[in-house]
Amino acid sequence: MNEHDIRFMQHALELARKGIAFASPNPTVGCIIVNNGHIVGEGFHRYDWRDHAEIMALKTAGEKSRGAAAYVTLEPCNHTGRTGPCTQALLNAGIARVVAATHDPNPKVSGAGLEALRTAGVFVEAGVCEPEARRLNHGFACWIRTGRPLVTLKSALTLDGHLALPATKNRKREWITSEESRAEVHRLRNASDALLTGIGTILADDPSLTDRSGLPRRRPLLRVILDSRLRLSTNSRIVKSADDDLLVLTAAPLKSPKAHKLQNAGVELLRIPRWQGKLDLNTVLQELGRREILNVLLEAGPRVNAAALSANLVDRLFLFYAPKIAGHPEVPFAAGKTLAILHPRETLLAQFGSDFAADILLQNHFNS
């Protein structure tokens, strides 16, 4: 590994990020072909384009691929799926060296692609810019290993740990965080396949919960509501904006007049079992995984937050802290039974306007 390898891999990672919101349910991957120190081909994966990043890069490089190096953010595949194996395409093109940022998280194939290249005489290296590459595909790693999506719990908090500031008779509740933080929330939504919340949040705030980042995406953000007693109003903003993108999970009968009104308004209803008196979150996530949802953004209130944390179903926390004090108990971050101590695998800090955010990885499914 040298500074040139790092520079070229960082370029491949920039390409891979262009696939965010376009690659799912496949991993996000970027690739460049380098010949005599010059980039001669590049590509990134989008699900609808079918071609993997390596194939796109090889096509743009053409004959310049022979004797060149390929920098790819994820281990090249060595099996046939929607397309043929990328390892064989690299060999056919005459690639002499392959630098991969990280292994494929699929335990059935992890390492097999790189080993096939080594066996064929290609010089192979792995681990260049690995943390950044893994961060791009934590959702895919979780889904491919567990069958459920990666859950990112997002909250905006005061410094004393509350989700809301006190309301007064003459003033409605105000935003906790800055415009910059709220813009970042929409980027998080854009990078997610689904947004999950509880009926309490809908009844309290009447949000629309849409992706307003202005960034393009391949498929609509699926908005999912946990509503055990089917209290959702057909007059709510989220129902009025439903366009084949609203799923309500409930324990209530689906043949009731209320259920029919919601279905006629374009809401999909699905009945799921209870566990300890609440909707079973494991069942919820397995259902979303079955729908090829890789990344879920959990934007909910204290009870749902506590339920997800106590069930060990939160993989990542993204917490925005504003320089404000609620001053007295208002709306806590999590409310429920005693929660276990968290053990972060990785923590990143960033500033958005006057706020700071902690991006905390709790479960690393690449190493599960």
Coordinates of C-alpha atoms in Angstrom, one line a residue:
M1 CA 0.0 0.0 0.0
N2 CA 1.3 3.4 -0.9
E3 CA 0.1 7.0 -1.4
H4 CA -0.8 6.3 -5.0
D5 CA -3.0 3.3 -4.0
I6 CA -4.8 5.4 -1.5
R7 CA -5.3 8.2 -3.9
F8 CA -6.7 5.9 -6.6
M9 CA -8.9 4.1 -4.1
Q10 CA -10.3 7.4 -2.8
H11 CA -11.3 8.2 -6.4
A12 CA -13.0 4.8 -6.7
L13 CA -14.8 5.6 -3.5
E14 CA -16.0 8.9 -4.9
L15 CA -17.4 7.0 -7.9
A16 CA -19.1 4.4 -5.5
R17 CA -20.9 7.2 -3.7
K18 CA -22.6 8.1 -7.0
G19 CA -24.4 4.8 -6.6
I20 CA -26.0 5.7 -3.3
A21 CA -29.8 5.5 -3.6
F22 CA -29.3 3.7 -7.0
A23 CA -27.5 0.4 -6.3
S24 CA -29.8 -1.2 -3.6
P25 CA -30.5 -4.1 -3.2
N26 CA -27.0 -4.6 -4.6
P27 CA -23.9 -3.2 -2.9
T28 CA -22.5 0.3 -3.7
V29 CA -19.3 -0.2 -5.7
G30 CA -16.8 2.0 -7.6
C31 CA -13.9 0.9 -9.9
I32 CA -11.1 2.5 -11.8
I33 CA -8.6 1.1 -14.3
V34 CA -5.1 2.5 -14.0
N35 CA -2.4 2.0 -16.7
N36 CA 1.1 3.6 -16.2
G37 CA -0.2 5.9 -13.5
H38 CA -3.1 7.2 -15.5
I39 CA -6.8 6.5 -15.0
V40 CA -8.0 4.9 -18.3
G41 CA -11.4 3.6 -17.3
E42 CA -13.9 4.1 -14.5
G43 CA -17.4 3.0 -13.4
F44 CA -19.8 2.6 -10.6
H45 CA -22.8 0.3 -10.1
R46 CA -26.4 1.2 -10.5
Y47 CA -28.9 -1.6 -10.2
D48 CA -30.9 -0.6 -13.3
W49 CA -27.8 -0.6 -15.4
R50 CA -27.1 -4.2 -14.5
D51 CA -23.3 -4.0 -15.3
H52 CA -21.2 -4.0 -12.2
A53 CA -18.6 -1.3 -11.6
E54 CA -15.7 -3.4 -12.9
I55 CA -17.5 -4.1 -16.2
M56 CA -18.3 -0.4 -16.7
A57 CA -14.7 0.5 -16.0
L58 CA -13.3 -2.2 -18.3
K59 CA -15.6 -1.1 -21.1
T60 CA -14.4 2.5 -20.9
A61 CA -10.8 1.4 -20.7
G62 CA -11.0 -1.0 -23.7
E63 CA -7.6 -2.4 -24.8
K64 CA -5.8 -0.1 -22.2
S65 CA -7.0 -2.6 -19.6
R66 CA -4.3 -5.1 -20.6
G67 CA -1.5 -5.1 -18.1
A68 CA -3.3 -2.4 -16.0
A69 CA -4.4 -2.3 -12.4
A70 CA -8.0 -2.3 -11.2
Y71 CA -9.0 -0.5 -8.0
V72 CA -12.3 -1.6 -6.7
T73 CA -14.1 -0.7 -3.5
L74 CA -15.5 -4.2 -3.0
E75 CA -14.1 -7.6 -3.8
P76 CA -15.0 -8.6 -7.3
C77 CA -17.7 -11.3 -7.5
N78 CA -16.8 -14.8 -8.5
H79 CA -20.3 -16.2 -9.2
T80 CA -23.1 -15.7 -11.8
G81 CA -26.2 -13.8 -10.7
R82 CA -27.9 -11.1 -12.9
T83 CA -24.5 -10.9 -14.6
G84 CA -21.4 -13.1 -15.0
P85 CA -18.5 -13.1 -12.6
C86 CA -16.4 -10.0 -12.6
T87 CA -13.3 -12.0 -11.8
Q88 CA -13.5 -13.7 -15.2
A89 CA -14.1 -10.3 -16.9
L90 CA -11.0 -8.9 -15.3
L91 CA -8.9 -11.9 -16.4
N92 CA -10.3 -11.8 -19.9
A93 CA -9.3 -8.1 -20.1
G94 CA -5.7 -8.9 -19.1
I95 CA -5.8 -7.0 -15.7
A96 CA -2.4 -7.6 -14.0
R97 CA -3.1 -6.2 -10.6
V98 CA -6.3 -5.9 -8.5
V99 CA -6.5 -3.6 -5.4
A100 CA -9.7 -4.2 -3.4
A101 CA -10.8 -2.0 -0.4
T102 CA -12.6 -4.8 1.4
H103 CA -13.8 -8.3 1.1
D104 CA -17.4 -9.2 0.1
P105 CA -19.4 -9.5 3.4
N106 CA -21.4 -12.5 2.1
P107 CA -19.9 -15.4 4.1
K108 CA -20.6 -17.8 1.3
V109 CA -18.3 -16.0 -1.1
S110 CA -16.1 -13.8 1.0
G111 CA -12.5 -14.1 -0.2
A112 CA -13.4 -16.4 -3.1
G113 CA -13.2 -13.6 -5.7
L114 CA -9.7 -12.5 -4.7
E115 CA -8.5 -16.1 -4.3
A116 CA -9.6 -16.9 -7.9
L117 CA -7.7 -13.9 -9.2
R118 CA -4.5 -14.9 -7.2
T119 CA -4.8 -18.5 -8.5
A120 CA -4.9 -17.1 -12.1
G121 CA -1.7 -15.2 -11.5
V122 CA -3.1 -11.7 -10.8
F123 CA -1.3 -9.7 -8.1
V124 CA -3.9 -9.0 -5.5
E125 CA -4.0 -6.6 -2.5
A126 CA -6.8 -5.8 -0.1
G127 CA -7.5 -3.4 2.7
V128 CA -6.8 0.0 1.1
C129 CA -9.2 2.6 2.5
E130 CA -11.1 -0.3 4.1
P131 CA -13.1 1.7 6.8
E132 CA -14.5 4.1 4.2
A133 CA -15.5 1.2 1.9
R134 CA -17.2 -0.8 4.6
R135 CA -19.1 2.3 5.7
L136 CA -20.7 2.5 2.2
N137 CA -22.0 -1.1 2.5
H138 CA -22.9 -1.7 6.1
G139 CA -26.5 -2.0 5.0
F140 CA -25.7 -4.6 2.4
A141 CA -23.6 -6.5 4.9
C142 CA -26.4 -6.6 7.4
W143 CA -29.0 -7.7 4.9
I144 CA -26.8 -10.4 3.2
R145 CA -25.8 -11.9 6.6
T146 CA -29.1 -11.6 8.6
G147 CA -31.9 -11.2 6.1
R148 CA -32.9 -7.9 7.7
P149 CA -32.0 -4.3 6.9
L150 CA -29.5 -2.2 8.8
V151 CA -31.3 0.1 11.3
T152 CA -30.0 3.6 11.8
L153 CA -31.7 5.3 14.8
K154 CA -31.7 9.1 14.0
S155 CA -32.7 11.6 16.7
A156 CA -32.3 15.3 17.2
L157 CA -31.6 16.1 20.9
T158 CA -31.1 19.0 23.3
L159 CA -27.9 18.8 25.3
D160 CA -29.8 17.4 28.3
G161 CA -31.1 14.5 26.1
H162 CA -34.7 15.5 25.1
L163 CA -36.4 15.2 21.7
A164 CA -38.4 18.4 22.1
L165 CA -38.4 21.8 23.7
P166 CA -41.2 22.9 25.9
A167 CA -44.2 24.4 24.2
T168 CA -46.0 27.4 25.7
K169 CA -49.5 28.8 25.3
N170 CA -48.3 31.5 22.9
R171 CA -45.6 29.4 21.1
K172 CA -45.7 26.1 19.3
R173 CA -42.8 23.7 19.6
E174 CA -39.8 24.9 17.7
W175 CA -37.1 23.0 15.7
I176 CA -34.3 21.8 18.0
T177 CA -31.7 21.6 15.3
S178 CA -30.3 24.0 12.7
E179 CA -31.2 24.1 9.0
E180 CA -27.9 22.4 8.2
S181 CA -28.8 19.5 10.4
R182 CA -32.2 19.2 8.9
A183 CA -30.6 19.1 5.4
E184 CA -28.4 16.3 6.6
V185 CA -31.4 14.4 7.8
H186 CA -32.8 14.5 4.2
R187 CA -29.5 13.2 2.9
L188 CA -29.8 10.3 5.4
R189 CA -33.3 9.7 4.1
N190 CA -32.0 9.7 0.5
A191 CA -29.4 7.1 1.4
S192 CA -32.1 4.9 3.0
D193 CA -34.6 2.5 1.4
A194 CA -37.2 2.9 4.1
L195 CA -38.1 5.2 7.0
L196 CA -39.7 3.6 10.1
T197 CA -41.7 5.4 12.8
G198 CA -44.4 4.8 15.4
I199 CA -48.0 6.1 15.4
G200 CA -47.1 8.3 18.4
T201 CA -44.8 10.4 16.3
I202 CA -47.5 10.7 13.6
L203 CA -50.2 11.7 16.1
A204 CA -48.0 14.2 17.8
D205 CA -46.4 15.9 14.9
D206 CA -48.4 15.0 11.7
P207 CA -45.2 14.8 9.6
S208 CA -44.9 13.9 6.0
L209 CA -41.6 12.0 6.4
T210 CA -40.5 12.4 2.8
D211 CA -37.1 12.6 1.2
R212 CA -36.7 16.3 0.4
S213 CA -33.0 16.2 -0.2
G214 CA -33.5 17.1 -3.9
L215 CA -31.2 14.2 -4.8
P216 CA -32.4 11.5 -7.2
R217 CA -33.1 7.9 -6.2
R218 CA -34.0 4.7 -7.9
R219 CA -37.1 3.7 -5.9
P220 CA -39.3 5.7 -3.6
L221 CA -38.5 6.0 0.1
L222 CA -40.9 3.5 1.7
R223 CA -42.5 5.1 4.7
V224 CA -43.4 2.5 7.4
I225 CA -45.6 3.2 10.4
L226 CA -46.0 0.9 13.5
D227 CA -49.7 1.3 14.4
S228 CA -50.9 -1.7 16.5
R229 CA -54.5 -0.3 17.0
L230 CA -54.8 1.4 13.6
R231 CA -55.2 4.9 14.9
L232 CA -53.8 6.5 11.7
S233 CA -56.1 9.2 10.3
T234 CA -56.9 9.4 6.6
N235 CA -56.6 13.2 7.0
S236 CA -53.0 13.0 8.1
R237 CA -50.3 14.5 5.9
I238 CA -48.5 11.2 5.5
V239 CA -51.7 9.5 4.2
K240 CA -52.6 12.4 1.9
S241 CA -49.2 12.1 0.3
A242 CA -49.3 8.3 -0.1
D243 CA -48.2 7.1 -3.5
D244 CA -47.5 3.4 -3.3
D245 CA -44.9 4.3 -0.7
L246 CA -46.8 3.9 2.7
L247 CA -46.9 0.7 4.7
V248 CA -48.7 0.4 8.0
L249 CA -48.0 -2.5 10.2
T250 CA -50.7 -3.4 12.7
A251 CA -52.2 -6.0 15.0
A252 CA -55.8 -4.8 14.2
P253 CA -58.2 -6.6 11.9
L254 CA -57.8 -5.7 8.2
K255 CA -61.5 -6.1 7.4
S256 CA -62.7 -3.2 9.5
P257 CA -64.2 0.0 8.1
K258 CA -61.1 2.0 9.2
A259 CA -58.8 -0.5 7.4
H260 CA -60.8 -0.2 4.2
K261 CA -60.7 3.6 4.4
L262 CA -56.9 3.6 4.7
Q263 CA -56.6 1.1 1.9
N264 CA -58.8 3.1 -0.4
A265 CA -56.5 6.1 0.4
G266 CA -53.5 4.2 -1.0
V267 CA -52.1 2.8 2.3
E268 CA -50.8 -0.8 2.3
L269 CA -51.8 -2.6 5.5
L270 CA -50.0 -5.7 6.9
R271 CA -51.0 -7.5 10.0
I272 CA -48.1 -8.8 12.1
P273 CA -48.0 -10.5 15.5
R274 CA -47.4 -8.9 18.9
W275 CA -44.6 -9.8 21.2
Q276 CA -44.9 -8.9 24.9
G277 CA -47.9 -6.7 24.1
K278 CA -46.1 -4.8 21.3
L279 CA -45.6 -5.3 17.6
D280 CA -42.7 -7.7 17.1
L281 CA -39.9 -5.6 15.7
N282 CA -38.0 -8.7 14.6
T283 CA -40.9 -9.6 12.4
V284 CA -41.1 -6.0 11.1
L285 CA -37.4 -6.1 10.0
Q286 CA -37.6 -9.5 8.5
E287 CA -40.6 -8.4 6.4
L288 CA -38.7 -5.3 5.2
G289 CA -35.7 -7.5 4.4
R290 CA -37.9 -9.8 2.3
R291 CA -38.8 -6.7 0.3
E292 CA -35.1 -6.1 -0.4
I293 CA -34.8 -3.1 2.0
L294 CA -31.2 -2.8 3.0
N295 CA -31.2 0.4 5.0
V296 CA -33.9 1.6 7.4
L297 CA -33.8 5.0 9.1
L298 CA -35.7 4.9 12.4
E299 CA -37.2 8.3 13.2
A300 CA -39.4 7.7 16.2
G301 CA -40.3 8.6 19.7
P302 CA -39.1 7.4 23.1
R303 CA -41.0 4.1 23.3
V304 CA -40.1 2.8 19.8
N305 CA -36.5 4.0 20.4
A306 CA -36.3 2.0 23.7
A307 CA -38.0 -1.0 22.1
A308 CA -35.5 -1.1 19.3
L309 CA -32.5 -0.6 21.5
S310 CA -33.6 -3.2 24.1
A311 CA -34.1 -5.7 21.4
N312 CA -30.6 -5.1 20.1
L313 CA -31.9 -4.2 16.7
V314 CA -30.2 -0.8 16.3
D315 CA -27.0 -1.1 14.3
R316 CA -26.1 2.6 14.1
L317 CA -27.0 5.8 15.9
F318 CA -27.0 9.2 14.2
L319 CA -27.6 11.7 17.0
F320 CA -27.8 15.5 16.3
Y321 CA -27.1 17.6 19.4
A322 CA -28.2 21.3 19.4
P323 CA -26.8 23.8 21.9
K324 CA -30.1 24.1 23.7
I325 CA -31.4 22.9 27.1
A326 CA -34.9 21.7 27.6
G327 CA -34.6 22.6 31.2
H328 CA -37.0 20.0 32.6
P329 CA -38.2 16.5 31.6
E330 CA -40.0 16.9 28.3
V331 CA -39.6 14.1 25.7
P332 CA -36.8 11.7 26.6
F333 CA -34.7 10.0 23.9
A334 CA -35.8 6.5 25.1
A335 CA -38.4 5.5 27.6
G336 CA -38.9 1.9 28.6
K337 CA -37.3 -0.8 30.5
T338 CA -33.7 -0.5 31.6
L339 CA -31.4 -0.5 28.5
A340 CA -28.1 -2.3 28.3
I341 CA -24.8 -0.4 28.0
L342 CA -23.9 0.3 24.4
H343 CA -20.5 -0.8 23.0
P344 CA -19.7 1.4 20.0
R345 CA -17.5 -0.1 17.3
E346 CA -16.8 3.2 15.6
T347 CA -17.7 6.8 16.3
L348 CA -17.5 9.8 13.9
L349 CA -18.2 13.4 14.9
A350 CA -19.3 16.1 12.5
Q351 CA -20.6 19.7 12.8
F352 CA -23.8 21.0 11.0
G353 CA -24.3 24.7 11.6
S354 CA -24.4 25.3 15.3
D355 CA -25.0 21.6 16.0
F356 CA -22.8 18.6 16.3
A357 CA -23.6 15.0 15.4
A358 CA -22.4 11.7 16.6
D359 CA -22.4 8.9 14.0
I360 CA -22.0 5.7 16.1
L361 CA -21.7 2.2 14.7
L362 CA -22.9 -0.4 17.2
Q363 CA -22.9 -3.6 15.1
N364 CA -20.4 -4.3 12.3
H365 CA -21.9 -7.0 10.1
F366 CA -18.7 -7.3 8.0
N367 CA -17.2 -9.0 11.1
S368 CA -20.3 -10.8 12.4

